Every structure is written in structure tokens, then in C-alpha cells.
PDB file of C-alpha atoms and ligand atoms in Angstrom:
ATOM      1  CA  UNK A   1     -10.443   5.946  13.762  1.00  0.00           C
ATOM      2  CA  UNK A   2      -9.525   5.738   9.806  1.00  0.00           C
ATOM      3  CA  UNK A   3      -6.915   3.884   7.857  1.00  0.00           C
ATOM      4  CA  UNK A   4      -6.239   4.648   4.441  1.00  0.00           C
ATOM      5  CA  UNK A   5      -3.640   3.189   2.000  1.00  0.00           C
ATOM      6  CA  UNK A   6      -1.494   6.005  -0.131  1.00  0.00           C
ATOM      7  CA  UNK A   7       1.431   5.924  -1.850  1.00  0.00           C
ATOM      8  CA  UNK A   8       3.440   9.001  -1.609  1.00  0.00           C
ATOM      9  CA  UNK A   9       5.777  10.517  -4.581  1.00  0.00           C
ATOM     10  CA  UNK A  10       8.625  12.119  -4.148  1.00  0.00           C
ATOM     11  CA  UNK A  11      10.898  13.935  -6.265  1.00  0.00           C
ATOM     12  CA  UNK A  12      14.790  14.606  -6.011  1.00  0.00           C
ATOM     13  CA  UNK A  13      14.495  17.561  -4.180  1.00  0.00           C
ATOM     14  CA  UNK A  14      12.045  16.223  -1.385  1.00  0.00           C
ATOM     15  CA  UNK A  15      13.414  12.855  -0.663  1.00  0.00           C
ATOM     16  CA  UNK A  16      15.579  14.072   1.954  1.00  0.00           C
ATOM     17  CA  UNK A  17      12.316  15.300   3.775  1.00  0.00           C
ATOM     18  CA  UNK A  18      11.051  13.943   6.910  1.00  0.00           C
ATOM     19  CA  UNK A  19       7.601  13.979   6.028  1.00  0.00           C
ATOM     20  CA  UNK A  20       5.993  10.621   7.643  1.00  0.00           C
ATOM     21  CA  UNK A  21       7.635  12.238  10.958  1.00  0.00           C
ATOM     22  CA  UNK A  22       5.923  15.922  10.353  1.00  0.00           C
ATOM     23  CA  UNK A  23       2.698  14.628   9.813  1.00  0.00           C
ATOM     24  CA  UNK A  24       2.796  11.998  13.040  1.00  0.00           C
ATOM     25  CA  UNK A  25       4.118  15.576  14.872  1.00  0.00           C
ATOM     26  CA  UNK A  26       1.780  17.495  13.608  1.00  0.00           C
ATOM     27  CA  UNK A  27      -1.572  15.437  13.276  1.00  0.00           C
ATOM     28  CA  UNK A  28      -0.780  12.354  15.649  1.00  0.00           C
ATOM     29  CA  UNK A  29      -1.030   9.816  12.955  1.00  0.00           C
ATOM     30  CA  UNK A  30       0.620   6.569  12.197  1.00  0.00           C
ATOM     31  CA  UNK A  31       2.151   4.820   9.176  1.00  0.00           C
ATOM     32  CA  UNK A  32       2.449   0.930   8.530  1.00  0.00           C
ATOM     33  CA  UNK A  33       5.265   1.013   5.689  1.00  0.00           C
ATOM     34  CA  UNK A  34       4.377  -1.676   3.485  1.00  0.00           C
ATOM     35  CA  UNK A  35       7.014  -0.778   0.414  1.00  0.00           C
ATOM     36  CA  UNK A  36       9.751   1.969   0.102  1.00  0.00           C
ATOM     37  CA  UNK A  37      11.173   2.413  -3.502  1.00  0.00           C
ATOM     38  CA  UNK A  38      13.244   5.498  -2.971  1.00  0.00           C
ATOM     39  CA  UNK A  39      16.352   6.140  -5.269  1.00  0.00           C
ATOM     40  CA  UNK A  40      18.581   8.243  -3.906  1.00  0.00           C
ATOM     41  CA  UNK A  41      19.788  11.249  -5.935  1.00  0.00           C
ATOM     42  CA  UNK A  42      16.175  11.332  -8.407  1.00  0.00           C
ATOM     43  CA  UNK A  43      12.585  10.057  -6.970  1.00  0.00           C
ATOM     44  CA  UNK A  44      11.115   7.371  -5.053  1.00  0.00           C
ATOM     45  CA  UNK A  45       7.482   6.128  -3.792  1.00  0.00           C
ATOM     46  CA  UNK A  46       6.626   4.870  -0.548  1.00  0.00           C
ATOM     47  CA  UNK A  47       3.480   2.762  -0.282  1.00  0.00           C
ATOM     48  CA  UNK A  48       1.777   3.080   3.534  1.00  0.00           C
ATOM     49  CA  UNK A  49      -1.101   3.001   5.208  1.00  0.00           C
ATOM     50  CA  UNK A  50      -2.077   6.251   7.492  1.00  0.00           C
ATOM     51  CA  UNK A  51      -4.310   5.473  10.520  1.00  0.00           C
ATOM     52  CA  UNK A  52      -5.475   7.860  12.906  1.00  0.00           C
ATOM     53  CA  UNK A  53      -8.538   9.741  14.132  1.00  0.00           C
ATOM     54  CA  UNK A  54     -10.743  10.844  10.964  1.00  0.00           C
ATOM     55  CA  UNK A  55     -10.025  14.731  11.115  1.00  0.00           C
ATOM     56  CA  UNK A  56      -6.515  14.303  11.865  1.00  0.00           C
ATOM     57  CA  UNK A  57      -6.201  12.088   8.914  1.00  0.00           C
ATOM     58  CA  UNK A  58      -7.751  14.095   6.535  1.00  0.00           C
ATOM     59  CA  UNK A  59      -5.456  16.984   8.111  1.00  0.00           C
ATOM     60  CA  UNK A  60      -2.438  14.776   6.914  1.00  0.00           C
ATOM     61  CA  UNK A  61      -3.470  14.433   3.779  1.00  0.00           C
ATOM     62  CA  UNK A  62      -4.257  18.090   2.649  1.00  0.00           C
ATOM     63  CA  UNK A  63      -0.580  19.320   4.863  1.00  0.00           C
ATOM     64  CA  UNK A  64       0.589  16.765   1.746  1.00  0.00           C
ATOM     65  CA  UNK A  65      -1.109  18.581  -0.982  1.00  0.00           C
ATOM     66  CA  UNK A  66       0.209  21.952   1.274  1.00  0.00           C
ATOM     67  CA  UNK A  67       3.511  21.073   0.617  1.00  0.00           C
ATOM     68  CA  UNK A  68       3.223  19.797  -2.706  1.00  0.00           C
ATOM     69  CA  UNK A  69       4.140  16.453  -2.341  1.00  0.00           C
ATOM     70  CA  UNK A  70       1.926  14.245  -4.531  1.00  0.00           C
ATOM     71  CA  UNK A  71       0.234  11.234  -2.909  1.00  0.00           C
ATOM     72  CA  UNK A  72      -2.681   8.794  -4.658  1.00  0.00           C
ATOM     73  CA  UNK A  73      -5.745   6.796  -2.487  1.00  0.00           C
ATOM     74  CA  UNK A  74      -5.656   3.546  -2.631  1.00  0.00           C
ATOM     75  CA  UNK A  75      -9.802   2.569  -3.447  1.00  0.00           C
ATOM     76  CA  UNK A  76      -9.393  -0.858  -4.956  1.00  0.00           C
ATOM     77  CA  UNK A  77      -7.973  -4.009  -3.368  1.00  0.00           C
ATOM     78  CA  UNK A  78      -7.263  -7.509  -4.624  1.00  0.00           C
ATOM     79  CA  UNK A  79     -10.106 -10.509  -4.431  1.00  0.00           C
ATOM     80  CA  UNK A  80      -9.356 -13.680  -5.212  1.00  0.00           C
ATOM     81  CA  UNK A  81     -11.898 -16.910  -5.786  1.00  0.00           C
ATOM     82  CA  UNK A  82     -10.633 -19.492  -3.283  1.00  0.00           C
ATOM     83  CA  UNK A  83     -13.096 -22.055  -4.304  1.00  0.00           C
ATOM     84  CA  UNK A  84     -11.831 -21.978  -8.103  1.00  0.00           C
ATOM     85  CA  UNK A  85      -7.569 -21.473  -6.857  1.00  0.00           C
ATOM     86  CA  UNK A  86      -5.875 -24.381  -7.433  1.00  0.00           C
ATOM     87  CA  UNK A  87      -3.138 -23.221  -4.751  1.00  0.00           C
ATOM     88  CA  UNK A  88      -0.035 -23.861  -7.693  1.00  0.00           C
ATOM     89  CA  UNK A  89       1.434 -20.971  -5.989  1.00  0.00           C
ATOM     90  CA  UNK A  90       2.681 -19.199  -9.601  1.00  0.00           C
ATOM     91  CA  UNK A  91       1.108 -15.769  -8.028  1.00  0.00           C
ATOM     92  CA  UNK A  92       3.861 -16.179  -5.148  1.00  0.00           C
ATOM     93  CA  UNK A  93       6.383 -15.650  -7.201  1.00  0.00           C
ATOM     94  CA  UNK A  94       5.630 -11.697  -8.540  1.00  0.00           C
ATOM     95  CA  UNK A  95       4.175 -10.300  -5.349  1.00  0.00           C
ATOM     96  CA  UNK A  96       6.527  -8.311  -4.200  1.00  0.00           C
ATOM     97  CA  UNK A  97       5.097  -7.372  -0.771  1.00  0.00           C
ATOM     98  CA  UNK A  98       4.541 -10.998   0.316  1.00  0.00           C
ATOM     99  CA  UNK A  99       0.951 -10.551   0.904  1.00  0.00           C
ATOM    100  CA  UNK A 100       0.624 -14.021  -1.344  1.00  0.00           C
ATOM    101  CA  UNK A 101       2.283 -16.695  -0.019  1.00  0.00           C
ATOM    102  CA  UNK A 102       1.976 -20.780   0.716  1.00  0.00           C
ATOM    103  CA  UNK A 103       1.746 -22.228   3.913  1.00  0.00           C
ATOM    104  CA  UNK A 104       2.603 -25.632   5.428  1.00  0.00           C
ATOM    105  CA  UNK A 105       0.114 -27.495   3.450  1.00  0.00           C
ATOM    106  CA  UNK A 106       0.422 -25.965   0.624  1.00  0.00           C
ATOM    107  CA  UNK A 107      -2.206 -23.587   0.347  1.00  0.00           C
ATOM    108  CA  UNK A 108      -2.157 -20.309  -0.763  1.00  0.00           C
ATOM    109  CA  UNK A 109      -2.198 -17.317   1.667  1.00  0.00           C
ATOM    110  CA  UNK A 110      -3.274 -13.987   1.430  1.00  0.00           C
ATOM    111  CA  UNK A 111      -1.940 -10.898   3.913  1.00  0.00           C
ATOM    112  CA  UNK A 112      -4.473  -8.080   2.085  1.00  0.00           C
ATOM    113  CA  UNK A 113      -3.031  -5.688   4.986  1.00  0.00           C
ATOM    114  CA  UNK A 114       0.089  -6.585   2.881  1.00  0.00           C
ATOM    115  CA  UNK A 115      -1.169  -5.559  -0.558  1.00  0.00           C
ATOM    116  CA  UNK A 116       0.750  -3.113  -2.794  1.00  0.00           C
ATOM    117  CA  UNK A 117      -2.463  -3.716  -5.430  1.00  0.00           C
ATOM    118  CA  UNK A 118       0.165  -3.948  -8.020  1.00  0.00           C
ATOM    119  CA  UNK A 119      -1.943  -6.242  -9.714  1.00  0.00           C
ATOM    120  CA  UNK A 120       1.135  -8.904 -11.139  1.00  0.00           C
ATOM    121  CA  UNK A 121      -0.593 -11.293  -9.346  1.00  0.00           C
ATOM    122  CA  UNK A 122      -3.617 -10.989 -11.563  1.00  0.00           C
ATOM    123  CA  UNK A 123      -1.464 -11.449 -14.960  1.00  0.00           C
ATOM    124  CA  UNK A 124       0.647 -14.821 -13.621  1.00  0.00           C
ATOM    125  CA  UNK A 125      -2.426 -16.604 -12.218  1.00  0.00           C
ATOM    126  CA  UNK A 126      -3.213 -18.944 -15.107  1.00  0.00           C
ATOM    127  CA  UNK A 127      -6.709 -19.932 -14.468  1.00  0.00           C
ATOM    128  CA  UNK A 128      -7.681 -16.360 -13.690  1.00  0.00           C
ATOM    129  CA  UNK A 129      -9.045 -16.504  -9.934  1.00  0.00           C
ATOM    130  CA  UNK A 130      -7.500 -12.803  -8.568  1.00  0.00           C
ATOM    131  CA  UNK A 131      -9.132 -10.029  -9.782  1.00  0.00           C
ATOM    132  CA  UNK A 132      -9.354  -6.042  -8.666  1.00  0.00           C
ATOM    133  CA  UNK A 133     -12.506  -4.346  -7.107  1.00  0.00           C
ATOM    134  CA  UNK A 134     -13.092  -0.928  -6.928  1.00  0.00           C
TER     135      UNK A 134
HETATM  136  S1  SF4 B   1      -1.596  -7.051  -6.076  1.00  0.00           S
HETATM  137 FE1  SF4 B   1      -1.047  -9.202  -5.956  1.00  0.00          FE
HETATM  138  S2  SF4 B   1       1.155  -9.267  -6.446  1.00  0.00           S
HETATM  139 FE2  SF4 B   1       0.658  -7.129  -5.937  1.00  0.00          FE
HETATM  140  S3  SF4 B   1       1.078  -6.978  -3.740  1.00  0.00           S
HETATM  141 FE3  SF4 B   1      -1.097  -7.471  -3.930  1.00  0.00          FE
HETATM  142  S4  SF4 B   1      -1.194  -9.685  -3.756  1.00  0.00           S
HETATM  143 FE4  SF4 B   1       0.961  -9.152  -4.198  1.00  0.00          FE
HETATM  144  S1  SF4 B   2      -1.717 -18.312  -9.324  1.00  0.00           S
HETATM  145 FE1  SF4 B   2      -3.966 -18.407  -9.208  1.00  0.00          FE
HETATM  146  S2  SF4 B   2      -4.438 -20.586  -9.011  1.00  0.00           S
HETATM  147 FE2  SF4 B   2      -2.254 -20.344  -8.552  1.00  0.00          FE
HETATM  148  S3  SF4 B   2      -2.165 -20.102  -6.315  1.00  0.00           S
HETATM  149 FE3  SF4 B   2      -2.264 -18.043  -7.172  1.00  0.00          FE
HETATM  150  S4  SF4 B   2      -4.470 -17.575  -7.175  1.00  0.00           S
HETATM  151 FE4  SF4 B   2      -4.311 -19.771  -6.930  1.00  0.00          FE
END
């Protein structure tokens, strides 16, 4: 079994398409959704992660490239220092996907299965603990 995180593009004229349900047809994969920006009438993105036996994975991928829809790996992911965080919660407040979030007590949570790697939690953490790695 693989899982990788893509985000798929897709233009005006293949929004209507069913495409997560032709490639779990055709290759037997699934998709965790983890963000859908899709305006209707011009483009939209969908961020998800494809999981699946290797070959049938890989299968998925190039029927994208097939069928010209345009779709980008995911091969960095969010770290942040949990020693140094000073859990004021200010990177809570951009992330969209609420992978970062506080609990009970106060202290800062992170979902990475939830990650968009958007990276605006880097930019509002003001003592610089979140970082990418590639
Ligand atoms: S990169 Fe940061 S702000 Fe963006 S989804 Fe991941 S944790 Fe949230
Ligand atoms: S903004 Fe930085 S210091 Fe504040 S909770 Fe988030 S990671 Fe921790």
C-alpha cells in the first residue's frame, strides 16, 4: 500500500468531470478530501490524498496526465519545534484545513494528515518554530 498527497487542477471545461470516481473504478483507489476550492463556471483545485496498492496508484496518476488534467506531488510537509512553541495559538488562526488547532489545555495541536502545506502557518508564527522540509 501507498498514500500520496496531490492536488488536482481543473479547468472550466473539466470541472464537471467525475474523475476521483473514474480512477477508484478504474484502479481501486481511494481519496481522503482534505480541501475542495472549485468555482463553478472557471477552475478549481482539490487537495487529496490517493491511497491504494503501489501499481494501481501510480496507474491513477499517469490515467491523470492521460487525460490531461494537471495534478502536483505533495514532497514536503510542515515540522514544527514543540520544545521552542509557546502554544499562543496565532498559527490557528490562518490554517485553513484545521490541522493546527488548541486543545483543552491550551496546547497547540497538530493533524499533519490534515495539512494543505500552505505554509501561512509559517509566516504568522512569531517566534518562528514551523518550518517546511523537503
Ligand atoms: S501549512 Fe500550516 S496553515 Fe497550512 S494547512 Fe498546514 S498546518 Fe495549516
Ligand atoms: S504560532 Fe508558533 S508559537 Fe504560536 S502556537 Fe503556533 S507554532 Fe506555537
Amino acid at each position: 500500500m501507498t498514500k500520496e498527497k496531490i492536488k488536482i487542477y481543473y479547468s472550466k471545461d473539466q470541472l464537471s468531470r467525475p474523475i476521483t470516481y473514474e480512477l477508484v473504478k478504474k484502479f481501486d483507489v481511494m481519496f481522503n478530501i482534505l480541501h475542495a476550492d472549485i468555482n463553478y463556471g472557471s477552475e478549481g483545485n482539490l487537495i487529496t490524498e490517493i491511497s491504494g496498492e503501489n501499481k494501481n496508484v501510480k496507474d491513477a496518476l499517469n490515467y491523470l496526465n492521460e487525460v490531461g488534467i494537471v495534478y502536483k506531488k505533495y514532497n514536503k510537509f510542515i515540522i514544527r519545534d514543540e520544545d521552542e512553541c509557546i502554544d499562543c495559538g496565532a498559527c490557528t488562526a490562518v490554517c485553513p484545513s484545521g490541522a493546527l488547532t488548541m486543545n483543552k489545555q491550551d496546547e497547540l495541536q497538530f493533524d499533519k494528515e490534515k495539512c494543505l502545506v500552505c505554509e501561512l502557518c509559517i509566516k504568522a508564527c512569531p517566534i518562528g518554530v514551523i518550518d517546511v522540509e523537503l
